[in-house]
Short mmCIF file of C-alpha atoms in Angstrom, two decimals:
data_model
loop_
_atom_site.label_atom_id
_atom_site.label_comp_id
_atom_site.label_asym_id
_atom_site.label_seq_id
_atom_site.Cartn_x
_atom_site.Cartn_y
_atom_site.Cartn_z
CA MET A 85 24.57 -42.57 20.97
CA ASN A 86 24.09 -46.11 22.19
CA ILE A 87 26.15 -48.94 20.75
CA LEU A 88 24.53 -52.34 20.45
CA ILE A 89 26.88 -55.28 20.91
CA LEU A 90 25.85 -58.34 18.88
CA ASP A 91 27.14 -61.89 18.49
CA ASP A 92 28.09 -63.40 15.13
CA SER A 93 24.43 -64.23 14.46
CA LEU A 94 23.34 -60.59 14.95
CA GLU A 95 21.69 -61.44 18.28
CA GLN A 96 22.05 -58.64 20.83
CA VAL A 97 24.47 -59.46 23.66
CA SER A 98 24.38 -56.14 25.46
CA LEU A 99 24.31 -52.37 25.07
CA LEU A 100 27.06 -49.80 25.63
CA SER A 101 25.70 -46.36 26.50
CA LYS A 102 28.86 -44.68 27.80
CA TYR A 103 32.32 -44.50 26.25
CA VAL A 104 35.33 -42.18 26.09
CA SER A 105 35.50 -41.86 22.30
CA LEU A 106 34.24 -43.42 19.09
CA ASN A 107 35.91 -43.00 15.70
CA TRP A 108 34.23 -44.53 12.64
CA ASN A 109 35.97 -44.51 9.25
CA ARG A 110 33.31 -45.54 6.72
CA GLN A 111 34.63 -46.23 3.22
CA PHE A 112 32.87 -46.21 -0.17
CA ASN A 113 35.10 -48.63 -2.07
CA SER A 114 37.84 -49.71 0.31
CA GLN A 115 38.14 -51.23 3.77
CA GLY A 116 36.51 -49.23 6.57
CA SER A 117 37.47 -49.26 10.25
CA PHE A 118 36.45 -48.09 13.71
CA GLU A 119 37.89 -47.57 17.18
CA ILE A 120 36.08 -47.43 20.51
CA ASN A 121 37.74 -46.29 23.75
CA VAL A 122 35.92 -47.03 26.99
CA ASN A 123 36.72 -47.07 30.69
CA LEU A 124 36.97 -50.71 31.69
CA SER A 125 34.77 -50.04 34.73
CA THR A 126 31.91 -48.92 32.45
CA LYS A 127 28.90 -51.22 32.41
CA ASN A 128 29.13 -53.87 29.65
CA ALA A 129 32.64 -52.77 28.61
CA GLU A 130 33.77 -56.39 28.98
CA GLU A 131 31.44 -57.32 26.10
CA LEU A 132 33.74 -55.52 23.64
CA GLN A 133 35.40 -58.78 22.66
CA VAL A 134 37.14 -60.01 19.53
CA GLY A 135 34.48 -61.43 17.21
CA HIS A 136 31.60 -59.42 18.62
CA ILE A 137 29.74 -57.08 16.27
CA VAL A 138 29.10 -53.42 17.12
CA TYR A 139 25.97 -51.76 15.70
CA LEU A 140 25.31 -48.01 15.55
CA ASN A 141 22.67 -48.15 12.82
CA SER A 142 21.99 -50.19 9.70
CA GLU A 143 24.82 -48.46 7.79
CA HIS A 144 27.42 -48.41 10.58
CA VAL A 145 28.13 -51.98 11.63
CA GLY A 146 31.54 -53.46 12.36
CA ILE A 147 33.25 -56.51 13.77
CA ILE A 148 35.88 -56.28 16.52
CA GLU A 149 39.26 -57.72 15.56
CA ARG A 150 41.53 -56.34 18.26
CA VAL A 151 41.12 -55.43 21.93
CA GLU A 152 43.77 -53.67 24.04
CA ILE A 153 43.64 -52.74 27.73
CA THR A 154 45.86 -49.89 28.96
CA ARG A 155 46.78 -49.52 32.61
CA GLU A 156 48.91 -46.72 34.09
CA THR A 157 50.21 -46.50 37.65
CA ASN A 158 49.30 -42.82 38.11
CA ILE A 159 45.76 -43.22 36.80
CA GLY A 160 43.13 -45.16 38.67
CA SER A 161 41.16 -46.13 35.59
CA GLU A 162 41.84 -48.73 32.91
CA ILE A 163 41.05 -47.98 29.26
CA LEU A 164 39.85 -50.64 26.85
CA THR A 165 40.38 -49.95 23.15
CA ALA A 166 38.46 -52.03 20.61
CA ASN A 167 39.45 -51.84 16.93
CA GLY A 168 37.79 -53.48 13.97
CA ILE A 169 36.60 -53.34 10.39
CA GLU A 170 33.24 -52.63 8.78
CA LEU A 171 31.13 -55.78 8.60
CA LYS A 172 31.20 -55.74 4.77
CA ASP A 173 34.96 -56.20 4.90
CA ILE A 174 34.73 -59.62 6.50
CA MET A 175 34.99 -60.75 2.87
CA GLY A 176 38.75 -60.23 3.30
CA ARG A 177 38.75 -63.61 5.08
CA ARG A 178 38.06 -65.36 1.79
CA LEU A 179 40.28 -66.11 -1.21
CA THR A 180 39.03 -66.33 -4.79
CA VAL A 181 39.23 -70.10 -5.11
CA PRO A 182 38.72 -71.13 -8.78
CA PRO A 183 35.89 -73.49 -9.74
CA ALA A 184 36.74 -77.19 -9.60
CA GLU A 185 39.06 -78.32 -12.40
CA SER A 186 39.57 -74.73 -13.56
CA GLU A 187 42.82 -72.80 -13.52
CA LYS A 188 41.09 -69.45 -12.92
CA ASP A 189 37.70 -67.94 -12.21
CA GLU A 190 37.12 -66.10 -15.49
CA TYR A 191 34.57 -63.54 -16.71
CA VAL A 192 34.22 -62.31 -20.30
CA ALA A 193 32.41 -59.10 -21.31
CA GLN A 194 30.51 -58.78 -18.03
CA SER A 195 29.72 -55.62 -16.08
CA THR A 196 31.65 -54.69 -12.95
CA GLU A 197 28.54 -55.11 -10.82
CA THR A 198 27.82 -58.57 -12.24
CA ILE A 199 31.38 -59.73 -11.57
CA VAL A 200 31.38 -58.39 -8.00
CA ARG A 201 28.02 -59.98 -7.23
CA SER A 202 29.22 -63.28 -8.67
CA LEU A 203 32.40 -63.18 -6.55
CA LEU A 204 30.38 -62.46 -3.39
CA THR A 205 27.97 -65.29 -4.24
CA LYS A 206 30.70 -67.83 -4.94
CA HIS A 207 32.79 -67.11 -1.85
CA ILE A 208 30.39 -65.81 0.83
CA VAL A 209 26.66 -65.96 0.08
CA SER A 210 26.32 -69.38 -1.58
CA PRO A 211 29.67 -71.08 -2.25
CA THR A 212 29.87 -74.61 -3.66
CA ASP A 213 31.79 -75.61 -0.54
CA THR A 214 29.15 -74.75 2.05
CA VAL A 215 31.79 -74.57 4.81
CA ARG A 216 32.98 -71.31 3.23
CA ALA A 217 29.55 -69.65 3.47
CA ILE A 218 28.97 -66.74 5.86
CA ASN A 219 25.27 -67.11 6.56
CA LEU A 220 24.63 -63.48 7.51
CA PHE A 221 24.99 -62.19 3.97
CA SER A 222 22.74 -61.89 0.94
CA LEU A 223 22.66 -59.77 -2.22
CA GLY A 224 20.41 -56.76 -2.68
CA THR A 225 19.02 -55.02 -5.76
CA LEU A 226 20.78 -55.38 -9.10
CA ASN A 227 21.43 -51.77 -10.17
CA SER A 228 22.93 -52.45 -13.63
CA VAL A 229 26.00 -50.28 -13.08
CA GLY A 230 29.60 -50.57 -14.21
CA LYS A 231 31.41 -51.01 -17.50
CA SER A 232 31.73 -54.27 -19.41
CA LYS A 233 35.11 -55.95 -19.01
CA ASP A 234 37.06 -59.19 -18.97
CA PHE A 235 38.34 -60.36 -15.59
CA SER A 236 40.03 -63.39 -14.07
CA THR A 237 41.21 -64.24 -10.57
CA ARG A 238 42.96 -67.09 -8.79
CA TYR A 239 43.58 -67.41 -5.03
CA LYS A 240 43.58 -63.64 -4.40
CA PRO A 241 42.10 -61.91 -1.31
CA LEU A 242 38.44 -61.39 -2.14
CA ASP A 243 38.26 -57.86 -0.72
CA GLU A 244 41.25 -56.70 -2.77
CA GLU A 245 39.75 -58.06 -5.99
CA VAL A 246 36.32 -56.56 -5.29
CA TYR A 247 37.64 -53.12 -4.39
CA THR A 248 40.01 -53.00 -7.36
CA LEU A 249 37.05 -53.66 -9.66
CA LEU A 250 34.87 -51.05 -7.96
CA GLN A 251 37.56 -48.37 -7.92
CA GLU A 252 38.10 -48.73 -11.67
CA ASP A 253 34.49 -47.62 -12.25
CA THR A 254 34.15 -45.33 -9.19
CA LEU A 255 31.48 -47.61 -7.74
CA GLY A 256 30.90 -48.43 -4.09
CA LEU A 257 29.85 -51.37 -1.94
CA THR A 258 27.26 -51.03 0.81
CA CYS A 259 26.18 -53.54 3.42
CA MET A 260 22.84 -52.75 5.07
CA VAL A 261 22.22 -54.71 8.27
CA ASP A 262 18.76 -55.57 9.60
CA ILE A 263 18.98 -56.88 13.16
CA LEU A 264 15.33 -57.93 13.10
CA THR A 265 15.66 -60.25 10.09
CA LYS A 266 19.29 -61.05 10.99
CA ASP A 267 20.44 -60.19 7.48
CA ALA A 268 23.35 -58.23 6.01
CA VAL A 269 22.71 -57.18 2.40
CA TYR A 270 25.52 -56.39 -0.06
CA GLU A 271 24.78 -53.95 -2.87
CA VAL A 272 26.92 -52.30 -5.56
CA ILE A 273 26.01 -48.63 -5.96
CA GLU A 274 26.99 -45.48 -7.81
CA GLY A 275 28.12 -42.47 -5.82
CA LEU A 276 26.12 -39.24 -5.61
CA ASP A 277 27.36 -36.21 -7.54
CA ARG A 278 27.53 -33.39 -5.00
CA THR A 279 29.66 -30.98 -7.04
CA ILE A 280 28.60 -27.38 -7.55
CA ASP A 281 28.00 -27.94 -11.29
CA GLN A 282 24.85 -30.06 -10.80
CA SER A 283 21.44 -29.36 -9.28
CA VAL A 284 20.01 -32.84 -8.63
CA ASN A 285 21.67 -33.49 -5.25
CA PRO A 286 22.55 -31.07 -2.42
CA THR A 287 26.09 -29.80 -2.93
CA ALA A 288 28.87 -30.69 -0.49
CA ILE A 289 30.22 -27.45 0.99
CA PHE A 290 32.97 -27.55 3.61
CA SER A 291 32.81 -24.37 5.67
CA LEU A 292 33.74 -23.35 9.20
CA LYS A 293 30.98 -20.73 9.21
CA LEU A 294 28.31 -23.21 8.12
CA GLY A 295 29.48 -25.80 10.61
CA THR A 296 30.24 -28.40 7.92
CA ALA A 297 33.96 -28.35 8.78
CA SER A 298 35.57 -28.30 12.20
CA GLN A 299 39.08 -27.23 11.25
CA ASN A 300 40.86 -25.44 8.41
CA ILE A 301 44.65 -25.63 8.02
CA VAL A 302 46.72 -23.56 5.58
CA LEU A 303 50.28 -24.83 5.22
CA HIS A 304 53.29 -23.21 3.55
CA ASP A 305 56.25 -25.61 3.61
CA ALA A 306 59.64 -25.07 1.94
CA GLN A 307 61.45 -27.94 3.68
CA SER A 308 61.39 -30.22 0.66
CA MET A 309 61.72 -27.54 -2.01
CA LYS A 310 64.51 -28.01 -4.54
CA ASN A 311 65.31 -25.96 -7.64
CA MET A 312 68.45 -27.69 -8.96
CA ALA A 313 69.04 -31.20 -10.30
CA TYR A 314 72.28 -32.99 -11.26
CA VAL A 315 71.91 -35.71 -13.89
CA GLY A 316 74.66 -38.30 -13.97
CA GLY A 317 75.42 -42.01 -13.93
CA GLU A 318 77.28 -44.18 -11.49
CA GLY A 319 80.21 -44.87 -13.81
CA GLU A 320 83.92 -44.18 -13.28
CA GLY A 321 85.93 -41.03 -13.84
CA THR A 322 84.67 -37.53 -14.59
#
């Protein structure tokens, strides 16, 4: 799998076709992450820089936040490790600044999706202070999901507030990236029911025989087992 390396405007800088390992941790309603390990002598490895964006496909896009180079005396090669977050989680760089002359940013009897979309609009897509805008992002389809609730926020990390709201209703946040239009689109979605009790979606079956699982571990552990408890205070005497 080739990895496209983009700048902060989603313009392609280079392409990485060879690497030691790639681990992508995509999350439904929390911060995702990735790690790429590559031999430093590999072509275009030097383009894995802090601030560059890595693109696998429209659903797997991340921004590099940390780069480490490992050298060992008994090994001729040097390994570069690039770590980062999913592009959607760049919202963690913003705080929920209240509207001017307001103590808090408040919402009354609004759906979870409406609140999340409003927070993203106010602090990333189209903030009143245009310096705070991140021009890559826009909002996608309104799906009318989530329960009605009251909510207020004041100078909190935007990602923490958004994910707390989504987790309460078991909703997720996607960010589809189009490198042709140079656009990253946020959308609040419902998850798919893949349990065995429904017939609408294919069920999720984890099996070594079917090849849908690579490892199965059965653990019996008595190290922390206790079957006796003493109840007492920290007072004096017996």
